[in-house]
XYZ file of C-alpha atoms in Angstrom:
497
model
C 0.000 0.000 0.000
C 3.050 2.210 -0.395
C 1.359 4.041 -3.299
C -0.816 5.948 -0.811
C 2.154 7.511 0.964
C 2.827 10.192 -1.711
C -0.839 11.223 -1.481
C -0.640 11.514 2.300
C 2.568 13.551 2.105
C 1.098 15.882 -0.518
C -2.050 16.473 1.542
C -0.097 16.885 4.785
C 2.174 19.492 3.191
C -0.810 21.241 1.575
C 1.134 21.448 -1.676
C 0.032 24.232 -4.004
C -1.766 23.281 -7.210
C -3.736 20.164 -7.984
C -3.388 16.526 -7.080
C -4.807 14.187 -9.709
C -5.772 10.677 -8.558
C -5.916 8.305 -11.528
C -7.014 4.729 -12.142
C -9.542 4.608 -9.306
C -12.875 2.889 -8.908
C -14.986 5.800 -7.711
C -18.290 5.467 -5.908
C -19.605 8.995 -5.989
C -22.332 8.629 -3.328
C -25.116 9.543 -5.759
C -25.494 6.133 -7.347
C -22.794 6.212 -10.013
C -19.680 4.070 -10.469
C -16.817 5.265 -12.662
C -14.384 2.453 -13.241
C -10.701 3.342 -13.599
C -11.584 6.982 -13.381
C -9.811 10.039 -11.967
C -10.584 12.921 -9.640
C -8.639 16.040 -8.837
C -8.106 17.698 -5.461
C -7.145 21.304 -4.945
C -6.956 22.486 -1.345
C -10.212 21.532 0.376
C -12.135 20.731 -2.835
C -12.607 18.159 -5.535
C -11.904 19.692 -8.952
C -12.503 18.583 -12.522
C -10.294 20.716 -14.759
C -6.907 19.117 -15.045
C -3.866 21.298 -14.614
C -0.757 20.451 -16.586
C 1.209 21.011 -13.386
C -0.924 18.610 -11.347
C 0.784 15.986 -9.211
C -0.430 12.764 -10.832
C -0.806 9.678 -8.651
C -1.799 6.285 -10.014
C -4.075 4.526 -7.531
C -5.216 1.705 -9.780
C -6.984 -1.016 -7.792
C -8.182 1.260 -5.011
C -11.817 2.184 -4.498
C -12.615 5.738 -3.454
C -15.870 6.437 -1.618
C -17.347 9.666 -0.224
C -16.792 10.333 3.454
C -19.539 8.663 5.448
C -21.920 10.309 7.900
C -23.702 8.681 10.824
C -26.872 10.752 10.593
C -28.086 9.881 14.098
C -25.618 9.273 16.892
C -25.158 10.335 20.511
C -21.379 10.676 20.564
C -21.126 11.665 24.209
C -23.507 8.927 25.287
C -21.232 6.489 23.452
C -18.272 7.955 25.314
C -20.197 7.530 28.568
C -20.757 3.863 27.748
C -17.017 3.391 27.384
C -16.575 4.756 30.905
C -19.135 2.404 32.469
C -19.507 -1.333 33.036
C -20.305 -2.833 29.639
C -23.419 -5.005 29.876
C -23.841 -5.594 26.133
C -23.727 -9.004 24.487
C -24.916 -10.931 27.546
C -27.031 -14.012 26.952
C -28.565 -14.449 30.400
C -29.471 -12.724 33.640
C -26.777 -14.781 35.408
C -24.154 -13.255 33.110
C -25.425 -9.818 34.117
C -24.813 -10.523 37.818
C -21.394 -11.974 37.050
C -20.394 -8.891 35.048
C -21.431 -6.632 37.915
C -19.614 -8.772 40.490
C -16.410 -8.352 38.469
C -16.581 -4.593 39.138
C -14.658 -4.659 42.399
C -15.039 -2.280 45.322
C -18.009 -0.479 46.741
C -17.935 2.712 44.648
C -21.076 3.835 42.775
C -21.488 1.736 39.674
C -23.064 2.547 36.305
C -23.765 -0.381 34.013
C -24.963 0.248 30.481
C -26.391 -1.469 27.406
C -28.158 -4.495 28.874
C -30.743 -5.988 26.525
C -33.165 -8.399 28.163
C -34.633 -9.411 24.777
C -31.497 -11.497 24.207
C -31.892 -13.433 27.467
C -33.818 -16.656 27.945
C -35.462 -15.038 30.963
C -36.450 -11.749 29.348
C -37.567 -9.865 32.459
C -36.008 -6.531 33.346
C -33.561 -6.584 36.291
C -35.198 -5.451 39.531
C -34.268 -3.201 42.398
C -34.832 -5.963 44.940
C -32.359 -8.210 43.097
C -29.695 -5.487 43.158
C -30.259 -4.867 46.867
C -30.015 -8.560 47.701
C -26.853 -9.180 45.696
C -25.113 -5.854 46.367
C -26.480 -4.609 49.697
C -26.042 -0.890 50.243
C -24.208 -0.254 46.965
C -25.264 2.519 44.598
C -25.910 0.799 41.257
C -27.691 2.142 38.182
C -28.297 -0.100 35.169
C -29.283 1.639 31.917
C -30.963 -0.343 29.148
C -29.392 -0.231 25.686
C -32.064 2.150 24.389
C -31.421 4.644 27.202
C -35.163 5.011 27.790
C -35.290 2.623 30.752
C -33.061 2.088 33.783
C -33.107 0.196 37.063
C -31.558 1.459 40.287
C -30.678 -0.044 43.625
C -32.297 1.496 46.686
C -29.115 3.407 47.517
C -28.865 4.774 43.970
C -32.515 5.817 43.915
C -32.138 7.549 47.267
C -29.132 9.487 46.029
C -31.125 10.712 43.014
C -34.330 11.390 45.008
C -36.139 8.854 42.832
C -37.017 6.263 45.452
C -40.566 4.959 45.389
C -40.978 2.878 48.517
C -43.881 0.942 46.994
C -41.924 -0.230 43.945
C -39.757 -3.311 44.207
C -38.805 -3.037 40.529
C -36.829 0.213 40.754
C -37.755 0.742 37.100
C -37.211 4.245 35.734
C -38.485 5.455 32.365
C -37.651 8.408 30.150
C -36.764 11.553 32.142
C -36.014 9.590 35.324
C -33.807 7.149 33.385
C -31.825 10.065 31.949
C -31.578 11.658 35.398
C -30.003 8.655 37.117
C -27.586 8.225 34.241
C -26.424 11.832 34.545
C -25.807 11.440 38.274
C -23.568 8.405 37.772
C -21.882 9.538 34.542
C -18.118 9.892 34.173
C -16.359 13.202 34.750
C -15.961 15.676 31.904
C -12.244 15.136 31.353
C -12.613 11.403 30.916
C -15.741 11.819 28.814
C -13.990 14.133 26.365
C -11.004 11.772 26.230
C -13.298 8.884 25.284
C -15.072 11.057 22.708
C -11.697 11.743 21.113
C -10.942 8.020 20.923
C -14.335 7.387 19.342
C -13.682 10.078 16.758
C -10.430 8.370 15.767
C -12.186 4.999 15.506
C -14.903 6.464 13.305
C -12.348 8.105 11.027
C -10.726 4.688 10.569
C -14.123 3.424 9.384
C -14.367 6.072 6.661
C -16.604 8.442 8.618
C -16.008 12.173 8.228
C -19.244 13.627 9.662
C -21.873 12.833 12.247
C -25.116 14.342 13.437
C -25.201 14.455 17.231
C -28.774 14.008 18.356
C -28.720 15.333 21.896
C -26.911 15.089 25.212
C -26.657 17.195 28.336
C -24.256 20.176 28.156
C -23.942 19.400 24.454
C -22.981 22.833 23.164
C -20.226 23.118 25.767
C -18.947 19.612 25.058
C -18.794 20.090 21.295
C -16.922 23.332 21.902
C -14.419 21.519 24.126
C -13.348 18.993 21.492
C -9.749 19.491 20.343
C -8.973 21.265 17.077
C -7.690 18.019 15.582
C -10.922 16.110 16.285
C -11.315 14.233 12.972
C -15.069 14.619 12.410
C -17.369 17.524 11.676
C -20.418 17.507 13.952
C -23.873 18.883 13.219
C -25.950 18.839 16.370
C -29.346 19.408 17.947
C -29.870 20.560 21.520
C -32.403 18.452 23.449
C -35.529 20.145 24.800
C -37.289 18.956 27.958
C -41.031 19.336 28.488
C -41.802 22.085 30.962
C -38.444 23.823 30.477
C -37.329 26.776 28.411
C -35.339 26.278 25.223
C -31.626 25.799 25.945
C -29.538 28.817 25.048
C -28.009 28.495 21.597
C -24.880 30.403 20.645
C -22.766 30.205 17.511
C -21.398 26.707 17.082
C -17.614 26.317 17.210
C -16.320 25.808 13.676
C -16.282 23.453 11.859
C -19.262 22.163 13.835
C -22.821 23.438 13.297
C -25.778 23.943 15.610
C -28.899 22.987 13.638
C -31.779 23.369 16.071
C -33.639 21.490 18.763
C -34.521 17.859 19.431
C -37.834 16.710 20.927
C -38.384 13.240 22.346
C -42.043 12.602 21.558
C -42.071 9.051 22.879
C -39.778 6.356 24.243
C -38.611 3.024 22.833
C -40.104 -0.316 21.880
C -37.729 -2.103 24.220
C -38.944 -0.053 27.186
C -42.557 -0.392 25.936
C -42.780 3.400 26.061
C -42.962 4.141 22.314
C -46.437 5.605 21.713
C -48.619 3.203 19.707
C -52.187 3.242 18.441
C -52.546 -0.453 19.267
C -51.276 -2.344 22.297
C -48.091 -4.211 23.025
C -48.510 -7.934 23.648
C -47.678 -7.258 27.293
C -50.328 -4.533 27.442
C -50.202 -0.755 27.291
C -49.752 1.651 24.374
C -46.692 3.574 25.530
C -46.799 7.295 26.173
C -46.532 10.654 24.478
C -44.018 12.771 26.362
C -45.271 16.182 25.187
C -48.662 17.848 25.457
C -49.761 19.048 22.049
C -50.124 22.745 22.913
C -46.747 22.925 24.648
C -45.061 21.203 21.713
C -46.753 23.494 19.200
C -45.660 26.592 21.114
C -42.028 25.462 21.290
C -41.869 24.518 17.609
C -43.453 27.791 16.548
C -40.843 29.680 18.559
C -38.027 27.724 16.911
C -39.315 28.203 13.377
C -39.680 31.946 13.973
C -35.982 31.992 14.887
C -35.152 30.343 11.595
C -33.900 27.178 13.291
C -34.759 23.533 12.739
C -36.422 20.796 14.760
C -35.889 17.084 15.047
C -38.499 14.709 16.441
C -37.747 11.368 18.063
C -40.890 9.476 17.030
C -40.795 5.684 17.048
C -44.448 4.693 17.479
C -47.182 5.568 14.978
C -48.996 7.728 17.531
C -45.864 9.837 18.061
C -45.340 10.146 14.291
C -48.891 11.469 13.979
C -48.227 14.058 16.683
C -45.114 15.331 14.871
C -46.881 15.560 11.526
C -49.963 17.233 12.982
C -47.810 19.944 14.562
C -45.821 20.542 11.382
C -48.971 20.691 9.284
C -50.679 23.037 11.709
C -47.701 25.423 11.733
C -47.122 25.234 7.971
C -43.503 24.480 8.796
C -40.967 25.651 6.200
C -39.696 22.969 3.835
C -36.589 21.138 5.075
C -36.921 22.704 8.550
C -37.865 19.470 10.314
C -36.818 15.850 10.409
C -38.170 12.748 12.116
C -35.919 10.124 13.685
C -36.426 6.360 13.718
C -39.889 6.101 12.098
C -39.834 2.426 13.001
C -43.594 1.992 12.678
C -44.478 4.564 10.012
C -47.432 3.490 7.886
C -47.922 4.320 4.168
C -50.176 7.331 4.813
C -47.664 8.775 7.248
C -44.835 8.353 4.733
C -46.908 10.171 2.127
C -47.534 13.026 4.592
C -43.817 13.208 5.376
C -43.032 13.547 1.664
C -45.779 16.122 1.094
C -44.627 18.280 4.026
C -40.976 18.193 2.961
C -39.892 16.545 6.208
C -36.589 14.683 6.402
C -36.470 11.005 7.389
C -33.693 9.277 9.298
C -33.816 5.485 9.687
C -31.820 2.886 11.614
C -31.751 -0.333 9.522
C -29.448 -1.885 12.125
C -32.428 -1.986 14.524
C -34.179 -4.524 12.289
C -30.995 -6.558 12.034
C -30.676 -6.697 15.813
C -34.302 -7.031 16.920
C -36.279 -7.978 13.814
C -35.256 -11.588 13.401
C -37.330 -14.577 14.565
C -37.644 -14.669 18.335
C -36.220 -11.169 18.716
C -37.516 -8.128 20.527
C -40.048 -7.132 17.864
C -41.612 -10.572 17.848
C -41.693 -10.498 21.660
C -43.506 -7.158 21.595
C -45.905 -7.740 18.653
C -46.092 -11.428 17.783
C -44.985 -13.456 14.771
C -46.587 -11.082 12.246
C -44.518 -8.129 13.449
C -42.847 -7.515 10.074
C -46.018 -6.001 8.634
C -45.665 -3.172 11.183
C -42.102 -2.203 10.222
C -41.534 -0.489 6.853
C -38.487 -1.233 4.702
C -36.211 1.488 3.287
C -37.723 0.917 -0.149
C -41.181 1.757 1.178
C -39.960 5.277 1.923
C -38.260 5.625 -1.459
C -41.419 4.444 -3.222
C -43.153 7.492 -1.772
C -40.544 9.964 -2.920
C -38.397 10.106 0.211
C -34.610 9.737 0.326
C -33.958 8.609 3.898
C -30.617 8.934 5.605
C -29.273 6.278 7.944
C -27.933 6.633 11.441
C -27.028 3.942 13.946
C -28.094 5.481 17.279
C -25.168 3.494 18.682
C -27.067 0.180 18.638
C -24.484 -0.801 17.544
C -22.301 2.120 16.473
C -21.453 0.448 13.187
C -22.464 2.237 9.987
C -21.312 -0.699 7.897
C -23.778 -2.933 9.752
C -26.564 -0.439 9.010
C -25.770 -0.524 5.281
C -25.489 -4.304 5.348
C -28.900 -4.599 7.004
C -30.538 -2.142 4.594
C -29.707 -4.309 1.563
C -30.597 -7.623 3.243
C -33.718 -9.197 1.631
C -34.112 -11.557 4.585
C -34.941 -8.460 6.644
C -36.691 -6.199 4.138
C -37.737 -8.445 1.244
C -38.176 -6.820 -2.165
C -38.078 -3.345 -0.598
C -34.523 -3.706 0.646
C -32.184 -1.008 -0.637
C -29.720 -1.489 -3.467
C -26.105 -1.057 -2.332
C -25.719 2.291 -4.137
C -28.849 3.566 -2.358
C -27.495 2.433 0.991
C -24.228 4.262 0.339
C -26.141 7.400 -0.626
C -28.120 7.168 2.631
C -24.900 7.618 4.622
C -23.295 10.200 2.335
C -25.336 12.346 -0.063
C -28.746 11.795 1.583
C -27.246 12.350 5.034
C -25.828 15.673 3.808
C -29.158 16.607 2.253
C -30.906 15.922 5.563
C -28.910 18.762 7.134
C -29.125 20.987 4.010
C -25.424 20.486 3.262
C -25.687 18.492 0.019
C -24.421 21.464 -2.006
C -21.245 21.402 0.073
C -20.524 17.746 0.729
C -21.810 14.187 0.592
C -20.592 13.077 -2.831
C -17.458 12.885 -4.945
C -18.201 15.718 -7.339
C -16.187 18.734 -8.533
C -16.705 21.722 -6.270
C -17.615 19.643 -3.222
C -15.539 19.340 -0.088
C -12.781 16.742 -0.564
C -14.180 14.218 1.921
C -13.355 10.634 0.990
C -11.766 7.374 2.027
C -9.890 4.624 0.228
C -10.340 0.859 0.541
C -8.684 -2.022 -1.246
C -11.962 -3.568 -2.424
C -15.346 -2.301 -3.529
C -17.757 -2.944 -0.630
C -20.838 -2.483 -2.817
C -19.974 -5.490 -4.954
C -20.306 -7.773 -1.928
C -23.348 -6.041 -0.345
C -21.239 -4.723 2.546
C -20.699 -8.313 3.645
C -18.040 -7.216 6.098
C -17.000 -3.973 7.704
C -13.940 -2.483 6.034
C -11.212 -0.374 7.542
C -10.158 2.705 5.638
C -6.575 2.805 4.407
C -6.843 6.601 4.314
C -9.618 8.988 5.324
C -9.626 12.624 4.246
C -11.926 15.455 5.331
C -11.811 18.814 3.541
C -8.479 17.836 1.994
C -6.876 16.958 5.354
C -5.861 13.423 6.320
C -7.807 12.305 9.406
C -6.773 8.651 9.333
C -3.889 6.773 7.738
C -3.385 3.082 8.320
C 0.153 2.459 9.504
C 0.506 -0.475 7.123
C -0.150 1.840 4.188
C 3.403 3.096 4.236
């Protein structure tokens, strides 16, 4: 891979004039493939006109793809997970207790990412179990979705969340976020872990992400080092009953886009707001009163800022669309996240209102297989409730993909999106899946004129791999040999030299 070293040196030195990359397979992010083609770079931009003085580099055999964007991620929540006891990947409740017992000492303990749907005994952990096994210890366990948590008596007392009549210790939504904040890692360690995550994502070909809400978010984004390898677009979360968080100018190159509203919870916590009932009973809950939500959104639109709605259940999707329709929201000023249970009429309304759509195909891969969470919640015919990516495209929408950190693997999201065993005939084609994490992700934040595809005039955001991942339907996650954002190298594999 020594042929990449001259390119790295030229970009590092910011040599004047053009660099011409020849002999490449180029995936442009908008559905086209140019075999053995070339692209020029001048400063921060792709260029088309070839200068006679251009530095010409033959990269025959390499595939060049646009820089990827995770269009829905909670970077600082991911960093928080890395600072806590990892409870992911467990197959039983007994493994959960063993993992907690391995955390020595008697200090407060935060465990994250348990998923009871993968256990044979798929009950949530309970407060009384924590108290019996770890008497007097402050322990908070946060479910993978973040919308549910369980605390020991000592932990609940510390957070003023103790309900003496509840043996379960179950916390939902705002209370789950509250206990997590109390037991979260300190700021210095959190920012250190965020930096490590940024480097990992750059090695995966990612150049941008959309941060979808965390506490102290504006301050944390502003505290990232100048050499942080990703550009971040972000939304500040809004809590019901509270004023809008103060928004100042975002620290370049990052951008503040607007405000995020959680309209409902999650399917795993049985708090996503549904028209029908879960198999276990209940229809979830809407977290905002209509009038309060309308007032907040109207205020935001009058400021010229955008809104993002977390809306998983069909009842929450209706609430978002009703508000946007009532306010005659400006085109491209709003987006809806997840849309796991959107029906055809709702998709048509989304298209008609000019609302952006962000999906997480990796959710279906994780929970939409036989015996998984979705079957547990809705029965064997669950698939009819969950639309495929192609169902959105059929109605004129170009959805972007994010991972929501479940798992934080954009390659897995693309792989799931094209999998007919998950989505049948309405699975995406590989070029569509790539567009969903490049051009369509840029369009979702109104940045498609600036980035998202390998086209002259666009920001030189790209990465190089030794094989074309689209030809094998993203069968495996690839590591980037070199990642470049705005003409600057953000990742270079040591073996490339």
